[in-house]
């Protein structure tokens, strides 16, 4: 059993377990809990799906705003890096200023930034607005998760709420691909941003009516800690992306990694010395919570990689349209929702560990299966099966990880605990994708040399003349190159998911008190 952190001097007395905070406002009526959960889940869906909805529109954005191929990736990275880097500070804002107030501000900032993205007329304008979107998401997302802890009592009701939240968090990526395909084909790429404005305004209007304000805790904002963490992760991700393009010995690559190490070391030093850090390091002393954070880091890396490379494969090799690509991922969302629902219902009886272990193994198996992809693969015959296996495993995982991350945390630290969990998801996705892109780049360069020799032996004079101008291999040689990179990336993604299985088996230890909390205070079976 891990010791709890010492109570600071002059701290207010703890409230009885499960008692609502004394905010001077009437609690949310029982009939409004469903609407409150819909508001929270809608905010999380809007924030999460924005990570993938842009992928479908990237070719249109590139031609409209004049992005180079190298700089186009920053349309995604500008969002994910500020989102993941500032999540920790976003969680602390809700604890100190009041979660409902901060929740509404985060939604408003996200909606306003979305409007700026849609109106952008130059590349730098879009990148700046995307970074601002990430700031809004970093404020709204951890506050949304911590609002569940103040709106729903610990036990079955909170388990169901976390199940919905986890399903939305995990399935939002696939929904983003589908919605992106619809908006790009039927309207215009700018509508992938404009659509957030009416949704955000509606959520802001409904929130004061159905969600009560949380208790405010005195404290200060660890701005220096947030900046060192964010810049350190930016340097780390940039280092991997740079390595995929220029190699590991490039001076900027080495400089980025060096700066990242220094900044992240400073972040740890600052957090250890701060009286109120954005990341209370005592959270990592708890074996289960540290294991959950590690699992989220590795699983998110695999999840981001799966969506990115399958999107690339289906559009470039299988010649799917944006809308058809989005539809191809719809079964993933359904299976994730089913897995999350099953897990949330059975967790009180079985505990989270069986779902963590089973989910990690299924995710690993699905990715290993996808690693067998070749140029002759088809969607129904080669991709659908492993994607469904992977999705079921992720559905099991996200509910279990979410519950374990905030289990036993005092209400005043719930924002920080959920912020760390969300940060692990976004940072894991960004870092993991940059690592997988590096693997992809190395594999495609090697395969490209082989295919170039074969091309020169079998190509027609007209094809050779075009190649001399474009330096790009035509089909079917280009398909062989891309598929080799995708297959190698999936091998590494399977290894990353396998790490989470090892953690689930040998690190996670579910205690009787954990089961008791999941059952709403009743003694565990047989206890």
Coordinates of C-alpha atoms in Angstrom, one line a residue:
X1 CA 0.0 0.0 0.0
X2 CA 1.5 3.3 -1.0
X3 CA 1.5 6.1 1.6
X4 CA -0.5 9.2 0.8
X5 CA 1.2 12.5 0.5
X6 CA 1.5 14.6 3.7
X7 CA -1.2 17.1 4.3
X8 CA 0.2 20.7 4.0
X9 CA 0.1 22.9 7.0
X10 CA -3.1 25.0 7.5
X11 CA -4.9 23.0 4.9
X12 CA -8.7 22.9 5.3
X13 CA -10.3 19.9 6.8
X14 CA -11.1 17.1 4.5
X15 CA -14.7 16.6 3.5
X16 CA -16.3 13.2 4.2
X17 CA -16.0 10.7 1.4
X18 CA -18.4 11.3 -1.5
X19 CA -19.7 14.6 0.0
X20 CA -20.3 17.3 -2.6
X21 CA -18.2 20.5 -2.2
X22 CA -19.7 23.4 -0.4
X23 CA -19.9 25.9 -3.2
X24 CA -23.0 27.7 -2.1
X25 CA -24.9 26.6 -5.2
X26 CA -27.5 23.9 -5.5
X27 CA -26.2 20.5 -6.7
X28 CA -26.9 19.2 -10.1
X29 CA -30.4 17.6 -10.0
X30 CA -30.4 13.9 -10.5
X31 CA -32.4 14.3 -13.7
X32 CA -29.7 16.5 -15.1
X33 CA -26.8 14.1 -14.7
X34 CA -27.4 12.6 -18.1
X35 CA -27.3 16.1 -19.8
X36 CA -24.2 17.0 -17.7
X37 CA -22.5 13.8 -18.9
X38 CA -23.5 14.6 -22.5
X39 CA -22.0 18.1 -22.2
X40 CA -18.7 16.7 -20.8
X41 CA -18.5 14.0 -23.4
X42 CA -19.3 16.3 -26.2
X43 CA -16.5 18.7 -25.2
X44 CA -14.0 15.8 -25.0
X45 CA -15.2 14.5 -28.4
X46 CA -14.7 17.9 -30.0
X47 CA -11.2 18.2 -28.6
X48 CA -10.1 14.7 -29.3
X49 CA -11.4 14.2 -32.8
X50 CA -9.7 17.5 -33.9
X51 CA -6.4 15.5 -33.7
X52 CA -7.4 13.3 -36.6
X53 CA -10.0 15.2 -38.5
X54 CA -7.2 17.4 -40.0
X55 CA -5.4 14.4 -41.5
X56 CA -8.1 13.9 -44.1
X57 CA -7.9 17.5 -45.2
X58 CA -4.1 17.9 -45.3
X59 CA -3.7 17.6 -49.2
X60 CA -6.4 20.4 -49.6
X61 CA -4.8 22.6 -46.9
X62 CA -1.4 22.1 -48.6
X63 CA -2.6 23.3 -52.0
X64 CA -4.7 26.2 -50.6
X65 CA -2.1 27.7 -48.3
X66 CA 1.1 26.7 -50.0
X67 CA 2.6 24.4 -47.4
X68 CA 5.7 22.4 -48.4
X69 CA 5.5 18.7 -47.7
X70 CA 8.0 19.0 -44.9
X71 CA 6.1 21.8 -43.1
X72 CA 2.7 20.2 -43.6
X73 CA 3.2 17.9 -40.6
X74 CA 3.2 20.9 -38.3
X75 CA -0.5 21.5 -39.0
X76 CA -1.0 18.4 -36.8
X77 CA 2.0 18.9 -34.5
X78 CA 1.2 22.6 -33.6
X79 CA -2.0 21.3 -32.0
X80 CA -0.9 18.1 -30.4
X81 CA 2.3 19.6 -28.9
X82 CA 0.6 22.6 -27.2
X83 CA -2.3 20.3 -26.2
X84 CA -0.2 17.7 -24.6
X85 CA 2.4 20.1 -23.2
X86 CA -0.1 22.4 -21.4
X87 CA -2.6 19.7 -20.2
X88 CA -0.8 19.6 -16.8
X89 CA -1.3 23.3 -16.3
X90 CA -4.9 23.1 -17.6
X91 CA -5.7 20.5 -14.9
X92 CA -4.3 22.8 -12.2
X93 CA -6.3 25.8 -13.4
X94 CA -9.5 24.0 -12.7
X95 CA -8.4 23.0 -9.2
X96 CA -7.6 26.6 -8.3
X97 CA -10.1 28.7 -10.2
X98 CA -13.1 26.4 -10.3
X99 CA -13.6 23.6 -12.8
X100 CA -16.8 24.7 -14.4
X101 CA -15.5 28.3 -14.9
X102 CA -12.3 27.0 -16.5
X103 CA -14.2 24.4 -18.5
X104 CA -16.3 27.1 -20.1
X105 CA -13.3 29.3 -20.8
X106 CA -11.4 26.4 -22.5
X107 CA -14.3 25.6 -24.7
X108 CA -14.7 29.3 -25.7
X109 CA -11.0 29.6 -26.5
X110 CA -11.1 26.4 -28.5
X111 CA -14.1 27.5 -30.5
X112 CA -12.6 31.0 -31.2
X113 CA -9.3 29.4 -32.4
X114 CA -11.3 27.1 -34.6
X115 CA -12.9 30.1 -36.3
X116 CA -9.4 31.6 -36.8
X117 CA -8.2 28.3 -38.4
X118 CA -11.1 28.3 -40.8
X119 CA -10.4 32.0 -41.8
X120 CA -6.6 31.5 -42.2
X121 CA -5.3 32.9 -45.5
X122 CA -1.6 32.0 -45.0
X123 CA 0.3 29.1 -43.5
X124 CA 1.6 30.9 -40.5
X125 CA -1.9 32.1 -39.6
X126 CA -3.1 28.5 -39.6
X127 CA -0.2 27.2 -37.5
X128 CA -0.7 30.0 -34.9
X129 CA -4.4 29.3 -34.7
X130 CA -3.8 25.6 -34.4
X131 CA -1.4 26.2 -31.5
X132 CA -4.1 28.4 -29.8
X133 CA -6.6 25.5 -30.4
X134 CA -4.2 23.3 -28.5
X135 CA -4.2 25.7 -25.6
X136 CA -8.0 25.7 -25.5
X137 CA -8.1 21.9 -25.6
X138 CA -5.5 21.6 -22.9
X139 CA -7.7 23.8 -20.6
X140 CA -11.0 22.1 -21.4
X141 CA -10.0 18.4 -21.6
X142 CA -8.6 17.7 -18.1
X143 CA -11.2 19.9 -16.5
X144 CA -13.9 17.8 -18.3
X145 CA -12.5 14.6 -16.8
X146 CA -12.2 16.0 -13.3
X147 CA -15.8 17.4 -13.5
X148 CA -17.0 13.8 -13.6
X149 CA -15.4 13.3 -10.1
X150 CA -17.4 16.2 -8.7
X151 CA -20.7 15.5 -10.6
X152 CA -21.0 11.7 -10.1
X153 CA -20.5 9.8 -6.8
X154 CA -17.8 7.1 -6.7
X155 CA -19.3 3.7 -7.6
X156 CA -21.5 2.4 -10.4
X157 CA -22.7 5.9 -11.5
X158 CA -19.1 7.2 -11.9
X159 CA -18.0 4.0 -13.5
X160 CA -20.6 4.4 -16.2
X161 CA -19.7 8.1 -16.7
X162 CA -16.0 7.1 -17.0
X163 CA -17.0 4.4 -19.5
X164 CA -18.7 7.0 -21.7
X165 CA -15.8 9.4 -21.4
X166 CA -13.3 6.7 -22.2
X167 CA -15.3 5.5 -25.2
X168 CA -15.4 9.1 -26.5
X169 CA -11.7 9.6 -25.9
X170 CA -10.7 6.4 -27.6
X171 CA -13.2 6.5 -30.5
X172 CA -12.9 10.2 -31.2
X173 CA -9.9 9.6 -33.5
X174 CA -11.9 7.3 -35.8
X175 CA -14.9 9.6 -35.7
X176 CA -12.6 12.5 -36.7
X177 CA -11.5 10.6 -39.8
X178 CA -15.1 10.0 -40.8
X179 CA -16.3 13.5 -40.2
X180 CA -13.3 14.9 -41.9
X181 CA -14.0 12.9 -45.0
X182 CA -17.7 14.1 -45.1
X183 CA -16.8 17.7 -44.6
X184 CA -14.0 17.8 -47.1
X185 CA -15.9 16.0 -49.9
X186 CA -19.3 17.7 -49.4
X187 CA -18.3 21.2 -48.3
X188 CA -14.7 22.5 -48.0
X189 CA -11.6 21.8 -45.8
X190 CA -12.3 25.0 -43.8
X191 CA -15.5 23.4 -42.4
X192 CA -13.5 20.9 -40.3
X193 CA -12.8 24.0 -38.2
X194 CA -16.0 26.0 -38.6
X195 CA -18.1 23.1 -37.3
X196 CA -16.6 23.6 -33.8
X197 CA -18.0 27.1 -33.4
X198 CA -21.8 26.3 -33.0
X199 CA -21.0 23.2 -30.9
X200 CA -18.8 25.2 -28.6
X201 CA -21.3 28.0 -28.2
X202 CA -24.1 25.4 -27.4
X203 CA -21.9 23.8 -24.7
X204 CA -21.1 27.1 -23.1
X205 CA -24.8 28.0 -22.9
X206 CA -25.8 24.6 -21.3
X207 CA -23.0 24.2 -18.9
X208 CA -24.1 26.7 -16.1
X209 CA -27.5 25.1 -16.1
X210 CA -26.5 21.4 -15.7
X211 CA -23.0 21.4 -14.1
X212 CA -22.4 22.7 -10.7
X213 CA -19.2 24.6 -9.8
X214 CA -16.5 22.8 -7.9
X215 CA -14.8 24.0 -4.8
X216 CA -11.9 26.3 -5.4
X217 CA -8.6 25.5 -3.7
X218 CA -6.0 28.2 -2.9
X219 CA -2.7 27.9 -4.8
X220 CA -0.5 29.4 -7.6
X221 CA 0.2 28.5 -11.2
X222 CA 3.4 26.7 -12.0
X223 CA 4.1 28.6 -15.3
X224 CA 7.8 27.8 -15.4
X225 CA 7.1 24.1 -14.9
X226 CA 4.5 24.2 -17.7
X227 CA 6.9 26.0 -20.1
X228 CA 9.8 23.7 -19.5
X229 CA 7.6 20.6 -19.9
X230 CA 6.1 21.9 -23.1
X231 CA 9.3 23.1 -24.7
X232 CA 11.1 19.9 -23.7
X233 CA 8.5 17.7 -25.4
X234 CA 8.5 20.0 -28.5
X235 CA 12.3 19.5 -28.7
X236 CA 12.0 15.7 -28.3
X237 CA 9.3 15.4 -31.0
X238 CA 11.1 17.7 -33.4
X239 CA 14.3 15.7 -32.9
X240 CA 12.6 12.5 -34.0
X241 CA 10.9 14.2 -37.0
X242 CA 14.2 15.8 -38.0
X243 CA 16.0 12.5 -37.7
X244 CA 13.5 10.9 -40.1
X245 CA 14.4 13.5 -42.7
X246 CA 18.1 14.3 -42.2
X247 CA 19.5 11.4 -40.2
X248 CA 20.6 10.9 -36.6
X249 CA 23.9 12.7 -37.0
X250 CA 22.4 16.0 -38.2
X251 CA 23.4 18.9 -36.0
X252 CA 19.8 20.1 -35.5
X253 CA 18.7 16.6 -34.6
X254 CA 21.3 16.3 -31.9
X255 CA 20.7 19.8 -30.7
X256 CA 17.0 19.2 -30.4
X257 CA 17.5 16.0 -28.3
X258 CA 20.1 17.8 -26.2
X259 CA 17.8 20.7 -25.5
X260 CA 14.9 18.3 -24.7
X261 CA 17.0 16.5 -22.1
X262 CA 18.1 19.7 -20.4
X263 CA 14.5 21.1 -20.4
X264 CA 12.9 18.0 -19.1
X265 CA 15.6 17.6 -16.4
X266 CA 14.9 21.2 -15.3
X267 CA 11.1 20.4 -15.3
X268 CA 11.7 17.6 -12.8
X269 CA 13.9 19.8 -10.6
X270 CA 11.3 22.6 -10.7
X271 CA 8.5 20.2 -9.8
X272 CA 10.5 18.7 -6.9
X273 CA 11.1 22.2 -5.4
X274 CA 7.7 23.7 -6.1
X275 CA 5.3 23.9 -3.2
X276 CA 2.4 23.5 -5.6
X277 CA 3.7 21.8 -8.8
X278 CA 1.5 21.2 -11.8
X279 CA 2.7 17.6 -11.6
X280 CA 2.8 16.4 -8.0
X281 CA 5.6 13.9 -8.2
X282 CA 4.2 11.9 -5.3
X283 CA 1.6 10.6 -7.7
X284 CA 4.3 8.5 -9.3
X285 CA 5.1 6.8 -6.0
X286 CA 1.9 4.9 -6.3
X287 CA 2.8 1.7 -8.2
X288 CA -0.5 1.4 -9.9
X289 CA -0.8 5.0 -11.0
X290 CA 2.8 5.1 -12.3
X291 CA 2.0 1.9 -14.2
X292 CA -1.2 3.4 -15.6
X293 CA 0.7 6.4 -16.9
X294 CA 3.3 4.2 -18.5
X295 CA 0.6 2.1 -20.2
X296 CA -1.2 5.2 -21.5
X297 CA 2.1 6.5 -23.0
X298 CA 2.8 3.3 -24.9
X299 CA -0.8 2.6 -26.0
X300 CA -1.4 6.1 -27.3
X301 CA 1.8 5.8 -29.4
X302 CA 0.4 2.7 -30.9
X303 CA -3.1 4.2 -31.4
X304 CA -1.8 7.4 -33.2
X305 CA 0.4 5.3 -35.4
X306 CA -2.3 2.9 -36.4
X307 CA -4.6 5.7 -37.6
X308 CA -1.8 7.7 -39.3
X309 CA -0.3 4.8 -41.3
X310 CA -3.6 3.1 -42.2
X311 CA -4.9 6.4 -43.5
X312 CA -1.8 6.7 -45.6
X313 CA -2.1 3.1 -46.9
X314 CA -5.8 3.2 -47.7
X315 CA -5.5 6.5 -49.7
X316 CA -2.2 6.0 -51.4
X317 CA -2.2 2.2 -52.1
X318 CA -5.9 1.2 -52.0
X319 CA -6.9 4.5 -53.6
X320 CA -9.7 5.2 -51.2
X321 CA -11.4 8.6 -51.3
X322 CA -11.3 10.8 -48.1
X323 CA -15.0 9.8 -47.3
X324 CA -14.4 6.1 -48.0
X325 CA -11.3 6.2 -45.8
X326 CA -13.4 7.7 -43.0
X327 CA -16.0 5.0 -43.4
X328 CA -13.4 2.4 -43.3
X329 CA -12.5 3.4 -39.7
X330 CA -16.1 3.5 -38.5
X331 CA -16.1 -0.1 -37.2
X332 CA -13.2 0.8 -35.0
X333 CA -15.3 3.4 -33.1
X334 CA -18.1 0.8 -32.7
X335 CA -15.8 -1.8 -31.3
X336 CA -14.1 0.6 -29.0
X337 CA -17.5 1.7 -27.7
X338 CA -18.6 -2.0 -27.1
X339 CA -15.3 -2.8 -25.3
X340 CA -15.7 0.3 -23.1
X341 CA -19.3 -0.6 -22.2
X342 CA -18.4 -4.1 -21.3
X343 CA -15.5 -3.1 -19.2
X344 CA -17.4 -0.4 -17.3
X345 CA -20.2 -2.9 -16.4
X346 CA -17.9 -5.8 -15.3
X347 CA -15.1 -3.8 -13.6
X348 CA -16.8 -3.7 -10.2
X349 CA -17.0 -7.5 -10.1
X350 CA -13.7 -8.5 -11.8
X351 CA -11.5 -5.5 -11.2
X352 CA -9.5 -3.5 -13.8
X353 CA -6.5 -5.8 -14.1
X354 CA -8.1 -8.5 -16.3
X355 CA -9.2 -5.8 -18.8
X356 CA -5.8 -4.2 -18.7
X357 CA -4.0 -7.4 -19.5
X358 CA -6.5 -8.7 -22.1
X359 CA -6.8 -5.3 -23.8
X360 CA -3.0 -4.9 -24.1
X361 CA -2.6 -8.4 -25.5
X362 CA -5.4 -7.8 -28.0
X363 CA -3.9 -4.4 -29.1
X364 CA -0.5 -6.0 -29.5
X365 CA -2.0 -8.9 -31.5
X366 CA -3.9 -6.5 -33.8
X367 CA -0.8 -4.5 -34.6
X368 CA 1.3 -7.6 -35.2
X369 CA -1.3 -8.8 -37.6
X370 CA -1.3 -5.4 -39.4
X371 CA 2.5 -5.7 -39.8
X372 CA 1.8 -8.5 -42.4
X373 CA 0.3 -5.8 -44.7
X374 CA 1.6 -5.9 -48.3
X375 CA 0.7 -4.4 -51.7
X376 CA -1.8 -7.2 -52.3
X377 CA -3.7 -6.5 -49.0
X378 CA -7.4 -5.6 -49.2
X379 CA -9.5 -3.8 -46.7
X380 CA -12.0 -6.6 -46.0
X381 CA -9.6 -9.4 -46.3
X382 CA -6.5 -8.0 -44.6
X383 CA -7.2 -4.8 -42.6
X384 CA -10.7 -5.1 -41.0
X385 CA -9.9 -8.1 -38.8
X386 CA -6.8 -6.8 -37.1
X387 CA -8.3 -3.3 -36.7
X388 CA -11.3 -4.8 -34.9
X389 CA -9.1 -6.8 -32.6
X390 CA -7.0 -3.7 -31.9
X391 CA -10.1 -1.6 -31.2
X392 CA -11.6 -4.1 -28.8
X393 CA -8.4 -4.1 -26.8
X394 CA -8.3 -0.3 -26.7
X395 CA -11.9 -0.2 -25.5
X396 CA -11.0 -2.5 -22.6
X397 CA -8.0 -0.4 -21.8
X398 CA -9.2 3.2 -21.7
X399 CA -12.0 2.6 -19.1
X400 CA -9.6 0.7 -16.8
X401 CA -6.8 3.2 -17.1
X402 CA -9.0 6.2 -16.5
X403 CA -10.5 4.7 -13.4
X404 CA -7.2 3.6 -11.9
X405 CA -5.6 7.0 -12.6
X406 CA -8.0 8.9 -10.4
X407 CA -8.8 6.2 -7.9
X408 CA -8.0 7.3 -4.4
X409 CA -7.0 10.8 -5.3
X410 CA -8.2 13.6 -3.1
X411 CA -10.7 15.9 -4.8
X412 CA -8.3 18.9 -4.8
X413 CA -5.8 16.9 -6.8
X414 CA -8.2 15.3 -9.3
X415 CA -7.5 18.0 -11.9
X416 CA -3.7 17.3 -11.7
X417 CA -4.2 13.5 -11.8
X418 CA -6.5 13.7 -14.9
X419 CA -4.1 16.2 -16.5
X420 CA -1.2 13.8 -16.2
X421 CA -3.3 11.0 -17.7
X422 CA -4.4 13.2 -20.6
X423 CA -0.8 14.5 -21.1
X424 CA 0.4 10.9 -21.3
X425 CA -2.1 10.2 -24.0
X426 CA -1.2 13.3 -26.1
X427 CA 2.6 13.2 -25.4
X428 CA 2.6 9.4 -26.0
X429 CA 0.8 9.9 -29.3
X430 CA 3.1 12.7 -30.5
X431 CA 6.3 11.0 -29.4
X432 CA 5.2 7.6 -30.6
X433 CA 4.1 8.9 -34.0
X434 CA 7.5 10.7 -34.4
X435 CA 9.3 7.5 -33.6
X436 CA 7.2 5.5 -36.0
X437 CA 7.7 8.1 -38.7
X438 CA 11.4 7.7 -38.2
X439 CA 11.1 3.9 -38.7
X440 CA 8.9 4.5 -41.7
X441 CA 11.4 6.9 -43.3
X442 CA 14.3 4.5 -42.8
X443 CA 12.4 1.6 -44.3
X444 CA 11.1 3.6 -47.3
X445 CA 14.6 4.9 -48.1
X446 CA 16.0 1.3 -48.1
X447 CA 13.1 -0.1 -50.1
X448 CA 13.3 2.9 -52.4
X449 CA 16.8 2.0 -53.5
X450 CA 15.7 -1.6 -54.3
X451 CA 12.6 -0.4 -56.2
X452 CA 14.5 2.2 -58.1
X453 CA 16.9 -0.4 -59.5
X454 CA 13.9 -2.6 -60.5
X455 CA 12.2 0.5 -62.1
X456 CA 15.2 1.3 -64.2
X457 CA 15.3 -2.3 -65.5
X458 CA 11.6 -2.5 -66.4
X459 CA 10.3 1.0 -67.0
X460 CA 9.4 2.4 -70.4
X461 CA 11.4 5.3 -71.8
X462 CA 8.5 7.7 -71.1
X463 CA 8.4 6.6 -67.5
X464 CA 12.1 7.1 -67.1
X465 CA 11.9 10.6 -68.5
X466 CA 9.1 11.5 -66.1
X467 CA 11.1 10.0 -63.2
X468 CA 14.1 12.2 -64.1
X469 CA 11.9 15.3 -63.8
X470 CA 9.9 14.4 -60.6
X471 CA 12.3 12.0 -58.8
X472 CA 9.2 10.1 -57.7
X473 CA 8.6 6.4 -58.5
X474 CA 5.2 5.7 -60.2
X475 CA 2.9 2.9 -59.3
X476 CA 3.3 0.0 -58.6
X477 CA 6.9 0.7 -57.5
X478 CA 5.8 3.5 -55.2
X479 CA 3.2 1.2 -53.6
X480 CA 6.0 -1.3 -52.7
X481 CA 8.0 1.5 -51.1
X482 CA 5.2 2.9 -49.0
X483 CA 4.0 -0.5 -47.9
X484 CA 7.4 -1.5 -46.7
X485 CA 7.5 1.6 -44.5
X486 CA 4.0 1.0 -43.2
X487 CA 4.7 -2.7 -42.3
X488 CA 7.9 -1.8 -40.4
X489 CA 6.1 1.0 -38.5
X490 CA 3.5 -1.5 -37.4
X491 CA 6.1 -3.9 -36.1
X492 CA 7.5 -1.1 -33.8
X493 CA 3.9 -0.1 -32.9
X494 CA 3.2 -3.7 -31.8
X495 CA 6.4 -3.6 -29.6
X496 CA 5.1 -0.4 -28.0
X497 CA 1.7 -2.0 -27.3
X498 CA 3.6 -5.1 -25.9
X499 CA 5.3 -2.9 -23.3
X500 CA 1.8 -2.0 -21.9
X501 CA 1.0 -5.7 -21.6
X502 CA 4.2 -6.3 -19.6
X503 CA 3.3 -3.4 -17.3
X504 CA -0.3 -4.7 -16.8
X505 CA 1.0 -8.2 -15.9
X506 CA 3.9 -7.3 -13.6
X507 CA 3.3 -3.8 -12.3
X508 CA -0.4 -3.3 -11.7
X509 CA -1.7 -4.7 -8.4
X510 CA -5.4 -4.2 -7.7
X511 CA -6.1 -3.8 -4.0
X512 CA -9.2 -4.6 -2.0
X513 CA -9.7 -0.9 -1.4
X514 CA -9.7 -0.3 -5.2
X515 CA -12.5 -2.8 -5.7
X516 CA -14.5 -1.3 -2.8
X517 CA -14.4 2.1 -4.4
X518 CA -15.5 0.7 -7.8
X519 CA -18.5 -0.9 -6.0
X520 CA -19.5 2.4 -4.4
X521 CA -18.2 1.6 -0.9
X522 CA -19.5 -2.0 -0.6
X523 CA -17.0 -4.7 0.4
X524 CA -15.4 -6.6 -2.4
X525 CA -16.7 -10.1 -3.3
X526 CA -15.5 -12.6 -0.8
X527 CA -14.1 -9.7 1.4

